[in-house]
Coordinates of C-alpha atoms and ligand atoms in Angstrom, one line a residue:
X191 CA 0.0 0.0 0.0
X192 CA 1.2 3.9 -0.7
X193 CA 1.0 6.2 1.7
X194 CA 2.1 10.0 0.8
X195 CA 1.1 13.1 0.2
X196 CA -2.3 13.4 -1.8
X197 CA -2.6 16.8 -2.0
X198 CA -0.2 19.9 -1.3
X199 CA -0.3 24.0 -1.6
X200 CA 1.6 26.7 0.2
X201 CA 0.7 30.5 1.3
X202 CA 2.7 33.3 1.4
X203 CA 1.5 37.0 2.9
X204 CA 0.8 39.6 0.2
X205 CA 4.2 41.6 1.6
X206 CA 7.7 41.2 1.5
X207 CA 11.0 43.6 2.4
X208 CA 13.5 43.6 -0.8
X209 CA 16.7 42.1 1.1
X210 CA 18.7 44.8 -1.1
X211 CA 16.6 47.0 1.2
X212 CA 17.6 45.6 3.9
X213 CA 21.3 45.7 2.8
X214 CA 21.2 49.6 2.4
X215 CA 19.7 49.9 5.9
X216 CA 22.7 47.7 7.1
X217 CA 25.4 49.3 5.3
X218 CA 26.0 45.8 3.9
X219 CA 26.5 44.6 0.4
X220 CA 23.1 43.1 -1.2
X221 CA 25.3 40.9 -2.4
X222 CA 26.1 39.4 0.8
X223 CA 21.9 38.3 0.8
X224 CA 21.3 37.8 -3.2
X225 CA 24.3 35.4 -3.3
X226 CA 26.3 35.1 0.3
X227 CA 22.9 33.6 2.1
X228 CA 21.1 33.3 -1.9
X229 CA 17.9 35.5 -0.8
X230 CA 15.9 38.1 -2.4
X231 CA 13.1 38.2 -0.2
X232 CA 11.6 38.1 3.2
X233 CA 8.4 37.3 3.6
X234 CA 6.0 39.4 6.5
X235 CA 3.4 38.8 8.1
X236 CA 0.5 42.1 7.9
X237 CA -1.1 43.0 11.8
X238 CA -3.8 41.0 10.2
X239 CA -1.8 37.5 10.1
X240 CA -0.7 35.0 12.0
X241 CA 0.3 31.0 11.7
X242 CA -3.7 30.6 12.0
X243 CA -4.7 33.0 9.2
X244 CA -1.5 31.4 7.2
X245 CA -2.9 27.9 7.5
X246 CA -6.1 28.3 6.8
X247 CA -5.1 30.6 3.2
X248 CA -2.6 27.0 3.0
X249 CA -5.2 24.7 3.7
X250 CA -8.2 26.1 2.1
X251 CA -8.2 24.9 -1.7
X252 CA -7.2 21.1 -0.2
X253 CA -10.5 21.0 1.5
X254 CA -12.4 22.5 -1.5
X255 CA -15.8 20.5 -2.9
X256 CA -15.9 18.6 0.3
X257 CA -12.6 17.6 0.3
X258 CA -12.2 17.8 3.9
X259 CA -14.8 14.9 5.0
X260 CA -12.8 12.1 5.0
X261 CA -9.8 13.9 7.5
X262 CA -9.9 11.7 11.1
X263 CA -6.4 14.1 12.1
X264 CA -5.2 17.6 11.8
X265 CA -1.4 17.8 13.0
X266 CA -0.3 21.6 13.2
X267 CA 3.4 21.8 13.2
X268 CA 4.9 25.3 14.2
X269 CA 7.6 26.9 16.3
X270 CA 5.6 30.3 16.3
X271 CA 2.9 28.8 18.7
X272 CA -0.1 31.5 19.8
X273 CA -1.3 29.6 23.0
X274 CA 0.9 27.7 25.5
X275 CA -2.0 25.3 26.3
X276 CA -4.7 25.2 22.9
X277 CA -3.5 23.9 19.6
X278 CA -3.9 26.6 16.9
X279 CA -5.6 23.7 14.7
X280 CA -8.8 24.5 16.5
X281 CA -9.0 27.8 15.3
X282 CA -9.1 26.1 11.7
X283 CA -11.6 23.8 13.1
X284 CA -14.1 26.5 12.9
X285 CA -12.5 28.8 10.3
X286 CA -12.5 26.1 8.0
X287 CA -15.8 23.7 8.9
X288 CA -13.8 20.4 9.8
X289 CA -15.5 17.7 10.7
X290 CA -16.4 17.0 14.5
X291 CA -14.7 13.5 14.6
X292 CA -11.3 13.9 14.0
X293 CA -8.5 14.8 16.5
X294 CA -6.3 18.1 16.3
X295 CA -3.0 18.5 18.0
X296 CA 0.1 21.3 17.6
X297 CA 3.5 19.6 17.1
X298 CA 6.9 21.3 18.2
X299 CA 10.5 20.8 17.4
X300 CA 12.2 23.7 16.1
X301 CA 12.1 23.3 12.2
X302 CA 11.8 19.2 12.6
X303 CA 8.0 19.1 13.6
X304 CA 6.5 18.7 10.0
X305 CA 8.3 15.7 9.3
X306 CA 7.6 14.3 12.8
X307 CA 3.9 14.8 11.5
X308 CA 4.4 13.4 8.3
X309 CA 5.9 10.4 9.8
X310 CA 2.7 9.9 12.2
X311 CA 0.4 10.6 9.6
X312 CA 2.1 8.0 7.7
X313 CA 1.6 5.5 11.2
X314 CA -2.0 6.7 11.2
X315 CA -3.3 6.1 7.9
X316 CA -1.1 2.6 7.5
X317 CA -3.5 1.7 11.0
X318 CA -6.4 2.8 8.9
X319 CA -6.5 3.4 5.5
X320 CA -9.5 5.1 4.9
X321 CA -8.5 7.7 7.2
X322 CA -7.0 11.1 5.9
X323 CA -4.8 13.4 7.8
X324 CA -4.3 17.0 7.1
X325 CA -0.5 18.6 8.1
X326 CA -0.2 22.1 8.5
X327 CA 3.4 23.8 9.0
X328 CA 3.0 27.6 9.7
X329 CA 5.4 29.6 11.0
X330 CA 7.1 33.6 11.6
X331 CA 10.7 33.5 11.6
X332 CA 11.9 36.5 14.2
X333 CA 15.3 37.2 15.2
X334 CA 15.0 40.6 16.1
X335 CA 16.4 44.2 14.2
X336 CA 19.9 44.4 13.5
X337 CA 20.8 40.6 14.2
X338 CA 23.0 38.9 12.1
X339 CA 19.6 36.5 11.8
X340 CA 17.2 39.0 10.7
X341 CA 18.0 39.0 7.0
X342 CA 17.2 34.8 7.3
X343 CA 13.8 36.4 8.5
X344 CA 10.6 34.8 6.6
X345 CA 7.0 33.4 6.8
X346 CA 4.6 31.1 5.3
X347 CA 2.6 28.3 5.5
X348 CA 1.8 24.6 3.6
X349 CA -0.8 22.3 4.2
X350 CA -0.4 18.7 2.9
X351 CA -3.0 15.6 2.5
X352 CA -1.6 12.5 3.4
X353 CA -3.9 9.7 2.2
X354 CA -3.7 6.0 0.6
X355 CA -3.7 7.7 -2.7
X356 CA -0.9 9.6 -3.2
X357 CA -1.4 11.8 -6.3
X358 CA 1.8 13.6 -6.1
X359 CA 4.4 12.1 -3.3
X360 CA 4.5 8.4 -1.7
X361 CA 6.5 8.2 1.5
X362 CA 9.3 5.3 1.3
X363 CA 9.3 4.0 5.1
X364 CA 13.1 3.5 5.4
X365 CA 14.6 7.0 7.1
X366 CA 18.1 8.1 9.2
X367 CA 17.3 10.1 12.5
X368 CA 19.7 11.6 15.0
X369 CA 19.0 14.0 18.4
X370 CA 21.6 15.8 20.6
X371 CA 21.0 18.1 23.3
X372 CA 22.4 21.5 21.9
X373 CA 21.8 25.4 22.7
X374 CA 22.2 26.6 18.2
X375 CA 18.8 27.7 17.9
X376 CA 16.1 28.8 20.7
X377 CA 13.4 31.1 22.3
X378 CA 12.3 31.1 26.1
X379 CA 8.8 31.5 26.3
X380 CA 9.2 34.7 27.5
X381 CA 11.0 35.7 24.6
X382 CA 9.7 37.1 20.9
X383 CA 12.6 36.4 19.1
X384 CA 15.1 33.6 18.4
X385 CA 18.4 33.6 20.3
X386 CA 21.1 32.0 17.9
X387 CA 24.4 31.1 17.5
X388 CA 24.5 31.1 13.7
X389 CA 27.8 30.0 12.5
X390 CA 27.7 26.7 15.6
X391 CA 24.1 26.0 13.9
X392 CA 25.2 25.8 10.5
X393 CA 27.9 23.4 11.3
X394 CA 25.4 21.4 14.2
X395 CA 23.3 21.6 11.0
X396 CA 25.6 19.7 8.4
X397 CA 27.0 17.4 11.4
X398 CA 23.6 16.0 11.5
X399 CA 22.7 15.9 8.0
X400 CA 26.0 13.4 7.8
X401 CA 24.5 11.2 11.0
X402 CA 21.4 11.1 9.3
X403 CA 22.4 10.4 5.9
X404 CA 24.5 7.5 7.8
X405 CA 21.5 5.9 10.1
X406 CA 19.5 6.3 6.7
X407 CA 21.8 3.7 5.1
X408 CA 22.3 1.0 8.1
X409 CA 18.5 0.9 7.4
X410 CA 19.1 -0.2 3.8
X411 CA 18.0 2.9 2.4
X412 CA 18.8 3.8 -1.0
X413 CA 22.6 4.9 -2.5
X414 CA 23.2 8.5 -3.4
X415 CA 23.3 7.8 -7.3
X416 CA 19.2 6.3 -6.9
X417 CA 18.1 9.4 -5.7
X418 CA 17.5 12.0 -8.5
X419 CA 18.0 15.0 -6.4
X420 CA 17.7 16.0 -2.8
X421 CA 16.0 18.7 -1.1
X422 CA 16.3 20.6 2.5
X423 CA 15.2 22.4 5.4
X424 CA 16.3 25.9 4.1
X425 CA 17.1 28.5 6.8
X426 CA 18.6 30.3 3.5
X427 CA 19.3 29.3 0.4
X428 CA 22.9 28.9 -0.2
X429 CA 22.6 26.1 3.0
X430 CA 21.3 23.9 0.1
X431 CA 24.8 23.7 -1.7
X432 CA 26.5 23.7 2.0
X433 CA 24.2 20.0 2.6
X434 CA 24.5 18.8 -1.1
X435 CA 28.4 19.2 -1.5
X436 CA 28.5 17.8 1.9
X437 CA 26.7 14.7 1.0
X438 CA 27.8 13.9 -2.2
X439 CA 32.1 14.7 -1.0
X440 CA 30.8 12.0 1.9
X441 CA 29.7 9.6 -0.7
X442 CA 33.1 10.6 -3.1
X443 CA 30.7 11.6 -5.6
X444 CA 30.6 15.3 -7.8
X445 CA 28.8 18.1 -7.1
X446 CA 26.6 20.4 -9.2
X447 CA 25.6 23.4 -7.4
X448 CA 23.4 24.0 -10.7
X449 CA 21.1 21.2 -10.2
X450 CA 20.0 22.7 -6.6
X451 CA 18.3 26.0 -8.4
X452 CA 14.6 24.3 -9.2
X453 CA 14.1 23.3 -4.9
X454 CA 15.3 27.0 -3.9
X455 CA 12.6 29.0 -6.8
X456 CA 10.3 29.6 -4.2
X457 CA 12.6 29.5 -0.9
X458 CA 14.1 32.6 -2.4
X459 CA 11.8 34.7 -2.6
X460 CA 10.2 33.9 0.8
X461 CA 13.3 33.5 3.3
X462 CA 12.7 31.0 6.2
X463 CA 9.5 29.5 7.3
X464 CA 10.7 27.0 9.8
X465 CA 8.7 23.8 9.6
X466 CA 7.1 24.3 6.3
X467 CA 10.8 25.4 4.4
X468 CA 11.9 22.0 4.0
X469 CA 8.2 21.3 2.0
X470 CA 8.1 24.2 0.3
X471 CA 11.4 23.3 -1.3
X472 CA 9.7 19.9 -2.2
X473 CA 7.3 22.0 -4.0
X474 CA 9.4 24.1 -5.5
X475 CA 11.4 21.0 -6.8
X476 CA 8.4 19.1 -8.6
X477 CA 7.3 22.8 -10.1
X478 CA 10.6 24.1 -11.6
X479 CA 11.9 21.0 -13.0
X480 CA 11.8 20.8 -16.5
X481 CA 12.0 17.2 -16.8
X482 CA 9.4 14.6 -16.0
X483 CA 9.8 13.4 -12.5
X484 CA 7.6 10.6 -12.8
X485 CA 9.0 7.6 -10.9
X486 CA 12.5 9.4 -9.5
X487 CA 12.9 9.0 -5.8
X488 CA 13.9 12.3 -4.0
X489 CA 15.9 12.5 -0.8
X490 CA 14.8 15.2 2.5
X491 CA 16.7 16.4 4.8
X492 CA 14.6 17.6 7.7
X493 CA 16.7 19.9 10.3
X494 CA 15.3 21.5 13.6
X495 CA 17.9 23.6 15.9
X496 CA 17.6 21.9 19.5
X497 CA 18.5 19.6 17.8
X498 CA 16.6 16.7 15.5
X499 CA 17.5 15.7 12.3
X500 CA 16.1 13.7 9.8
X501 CA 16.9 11.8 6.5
X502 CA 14.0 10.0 4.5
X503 CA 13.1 9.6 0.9
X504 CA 10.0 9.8 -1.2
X505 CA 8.8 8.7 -4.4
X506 CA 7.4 11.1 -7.9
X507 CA 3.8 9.7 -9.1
X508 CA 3.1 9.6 -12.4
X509 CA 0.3 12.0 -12.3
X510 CA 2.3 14.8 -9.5
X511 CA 1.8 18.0 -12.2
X512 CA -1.4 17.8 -12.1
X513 CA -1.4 19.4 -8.0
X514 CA 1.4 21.3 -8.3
X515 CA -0.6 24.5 -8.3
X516 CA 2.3 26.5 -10.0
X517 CA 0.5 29.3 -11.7
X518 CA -1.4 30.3 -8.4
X519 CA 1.8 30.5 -6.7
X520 CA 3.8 32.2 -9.3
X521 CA 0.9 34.5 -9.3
X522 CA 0.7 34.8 -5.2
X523 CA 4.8 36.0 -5.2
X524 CA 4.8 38.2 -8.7
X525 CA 1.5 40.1 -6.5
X526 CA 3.1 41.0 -3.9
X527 CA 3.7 44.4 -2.2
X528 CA 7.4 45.7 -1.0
X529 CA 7.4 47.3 2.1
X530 CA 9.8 49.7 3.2
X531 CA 12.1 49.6 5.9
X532 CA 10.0 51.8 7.9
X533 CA 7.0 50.0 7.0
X534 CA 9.0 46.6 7.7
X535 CA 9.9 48.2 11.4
X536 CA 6.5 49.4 12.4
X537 CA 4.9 46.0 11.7
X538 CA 8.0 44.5 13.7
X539 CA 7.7 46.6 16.7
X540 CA 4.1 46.7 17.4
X541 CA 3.2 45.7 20.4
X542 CA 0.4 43.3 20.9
X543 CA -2.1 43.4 24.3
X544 CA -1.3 40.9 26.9
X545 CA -3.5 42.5 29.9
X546 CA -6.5 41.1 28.0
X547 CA -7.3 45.1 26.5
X548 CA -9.3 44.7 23.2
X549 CA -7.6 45.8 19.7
X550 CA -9.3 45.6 16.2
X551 CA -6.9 44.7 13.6
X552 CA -6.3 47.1 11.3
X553 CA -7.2 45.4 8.1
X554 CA -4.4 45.3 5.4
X555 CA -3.8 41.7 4.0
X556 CA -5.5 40.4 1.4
X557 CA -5.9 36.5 2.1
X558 CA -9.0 34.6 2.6
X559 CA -8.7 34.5 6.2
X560 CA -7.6 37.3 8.6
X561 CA -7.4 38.1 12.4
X562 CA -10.5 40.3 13.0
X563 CA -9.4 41.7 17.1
X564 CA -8.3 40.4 20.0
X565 CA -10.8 40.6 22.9
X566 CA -10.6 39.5 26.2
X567 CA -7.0 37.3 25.6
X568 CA -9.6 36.0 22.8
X569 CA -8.2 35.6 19.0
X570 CA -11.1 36.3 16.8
X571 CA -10.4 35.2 13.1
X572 CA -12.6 35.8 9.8
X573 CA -13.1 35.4 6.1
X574 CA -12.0 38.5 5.0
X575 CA -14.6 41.1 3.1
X576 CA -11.2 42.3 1.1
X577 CA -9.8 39.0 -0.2
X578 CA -8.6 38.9 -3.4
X579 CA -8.6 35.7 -5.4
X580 CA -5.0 34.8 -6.3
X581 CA -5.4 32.1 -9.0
X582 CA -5.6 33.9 -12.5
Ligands
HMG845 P1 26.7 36.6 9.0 O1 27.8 36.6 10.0 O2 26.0 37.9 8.9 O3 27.2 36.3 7.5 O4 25.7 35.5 9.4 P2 28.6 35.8 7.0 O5 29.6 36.9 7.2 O6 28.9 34.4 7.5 O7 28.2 35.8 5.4 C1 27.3 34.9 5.0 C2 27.8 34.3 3.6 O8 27.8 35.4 2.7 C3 29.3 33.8 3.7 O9 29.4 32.7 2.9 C4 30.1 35.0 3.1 O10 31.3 34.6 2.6 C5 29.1 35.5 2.1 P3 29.8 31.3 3.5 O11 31.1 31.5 4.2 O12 28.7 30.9 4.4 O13 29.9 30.4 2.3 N1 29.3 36.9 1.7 C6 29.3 37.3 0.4 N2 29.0 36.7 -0.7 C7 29.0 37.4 -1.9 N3 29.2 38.8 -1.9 C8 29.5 39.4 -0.8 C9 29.5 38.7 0.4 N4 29.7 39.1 1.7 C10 29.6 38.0 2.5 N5 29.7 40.8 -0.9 C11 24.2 33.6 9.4 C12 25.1 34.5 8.5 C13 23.6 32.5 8.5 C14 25.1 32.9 10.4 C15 23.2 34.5 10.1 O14 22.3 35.1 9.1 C16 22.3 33.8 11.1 O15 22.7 33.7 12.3 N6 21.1 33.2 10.7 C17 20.2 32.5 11.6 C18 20.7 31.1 11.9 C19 20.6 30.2 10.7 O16 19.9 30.4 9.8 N7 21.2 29.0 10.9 C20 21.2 27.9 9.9 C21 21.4 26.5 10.4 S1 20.3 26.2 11.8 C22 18.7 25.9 11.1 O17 18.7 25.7 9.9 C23 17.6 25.8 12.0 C24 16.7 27.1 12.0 O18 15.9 27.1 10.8 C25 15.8 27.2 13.2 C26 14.9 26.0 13.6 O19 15.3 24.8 13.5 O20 13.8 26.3 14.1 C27 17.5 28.3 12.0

């Protein structure tokens, strides 16, 4: 039996900062962001967004024509959590009319937790094949004004479908893990941005991808040369060519930093989304491949700071380009709005209510889904009046 993703679609905000913006603010080079960390863009968030707002924009045309019935499970996967105790899947619940018997839980390990979900999804519908489960990954990546981590800023979302009929991905069930204890990446609860050690992450980073890679073949899995190319988590771009000439020099095989360009398209132009970057690069990978992938096995590196890594491998159907969704994506990034610095900073340093005063959101994205106030501690979301369809 297959078991894999069904069904797939990612959501970007209608606002991005130009990193070349960013650069001049610095006094850095924008050549240190275009090509040094291989970004243009940073995605952010409007007053009006959030992970919820961002998942249900992902989620929404996978549950189209009553799509959504046959779901049983809703894991949310995120690193930007809104509630300590209730999972942000339950606002979708409502936002987007799921059905009442299914379960709904939040998963959390840094930029691991979607591929923790897809693996339990993969448990769950093996146990029972008729049931569906939904994964969302939504996330804000914040390190804070003049970091060395803010131009690796970024946001977005991607909702996946993982059923018995895999349309566009089946998930191979061999796969490489590895954990440490290690302080690269993390945020207090009482804090709003990341603290990092960047350069120690980048190394933790590429130490794992080599345990993993390494557990993935005492499990028998598949030699470098079967797999037609390999994405990964993408904090920034330029870490794919970092993990790909550090997999194949590890195998004594050649590298071409070319071939990595089709599973960055989209990363570029978004900067980091924790969780969802890794399958957004997927994405970006089956759309901007000019050859037919039908049949090729792809390899995934799945990375979250803490530390958990992960190394599995998945499998092109023969009909995947018919899901892709590429023109409604192109279109989403081309429509986007550039903010200015000052704009950028204002969003960044707005300070939310936490003494349970009410706000109403000003409204400024233009997504299905938007966060209407804050009342009471109470997040009220809604369909906005101002959405504007994306898909041409
Ligand atoms: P930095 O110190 O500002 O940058 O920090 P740099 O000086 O290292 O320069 C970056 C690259 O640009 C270098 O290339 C330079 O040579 C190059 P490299 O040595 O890496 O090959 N460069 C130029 N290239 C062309 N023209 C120029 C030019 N100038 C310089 N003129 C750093 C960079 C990534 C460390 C920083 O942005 C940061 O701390 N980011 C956040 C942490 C991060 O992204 N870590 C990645 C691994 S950990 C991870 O992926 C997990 C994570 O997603 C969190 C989670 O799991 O939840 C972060």
């Amino acid at each position: 039996m297959l078991i894999g993703i069904d069904d797939l679609n990612f959501y970007v905000p209608s606002f991005y900062l130009p990193l070349a913006t960013l650069a001049k603010q610095k006094g850095e080079l924008p050549e240190k962001y275009h090509h040094g960390l291989g970004q243009r863009h940073m995605a952010i968030p409007s007053l009006d967004e959030d992970i919820v707002t961002m998942a249900a924009n992902a989620a929404y045309p996978l549950l189209k024509k009553d799509k959504g019935k046959k779901i049983r499970t809703l894991l949310f996967a995120t690193e930007s959590s809104i509630d300590q105790s209730k999972a942000a899947g339950l606002f979708l619940h409502t936002l987007l009319k799921l059905p009442r018997n299914m379960r709904i839980i939040e998963l959390k390990q840094a930029c691991y937790s979607a591929t923790a979900a897809l693996q339990f999804a993969y448990a769950l519908v093996a146990q029972d094949p008729t049931h569906e489960v939904l994964i969302i990954a939504s996330d804000i990546a914040r390190y804070g004004l003049n970091t060395p981590g803010e131009p690796t800023q970024g946001c977005g979302a991607i909702a996946m479908r993982i059923t018995t009929q895999p349309t566009v991905l089946s998930i191979n069930p061999e796969s490489g893990c590895y954990s440490e204890d290690v302080m690269d990446f993390w945020r207090p609860n009482y804090q709003e941005t990341a603290i990092v050690l960047g350069k120690y992450s980048t190394q933790k980073y590429l130490t794992v991808l080599k345990q993993c890679w390494l557990a993935y073949q005492a499990k028998n899995g598949k030699p470098l040369d079967d797999l037609y190319d390999c994405c990964y988590h993408l904090p920034f771009c330029t870490m794919a060519h970092k993990a790909e000439k550090t997999l194949h020099i590890l195998n004594n095989k050649p590298f071409n930093a070319e071939k990595i360009m089709p599973s960055v398209f989209y990363n570029r132009q978004i900067g980091n989304t924790y969780a969802a970057s890794l399958y957004i690069s997927l994405l970006s990978l089956l759309a901007h491949t000019e050859l037919n992938l039908s049949n090729q096995h792809i390899g995934a590196f799945s990375y979250g700071s803490g530390c958990v890594g992960e190394f599995f491998t998945l499998t092109v159907q023969s009909s995947y380009q018919n899901n892709l969704r590429t023109m409604a994506h192109l279109h989403m990034l081309e429509n986007r709005t550039a903010v200015t610095y000052e704009q950028y900073k204002q969003w960044f340093e707005y300070t939310w209510p936490t003494q349970g005063e009410s706000i109403i959101c000003p409204q400024i994205t233009t997504g299905r889904y938007r966060l209407k106030s804050i009342e009471a501690h109470r997040r009220q979301y809604e369909k906005n009046p101002h959405h504007l369809e994306l898909v041409p």
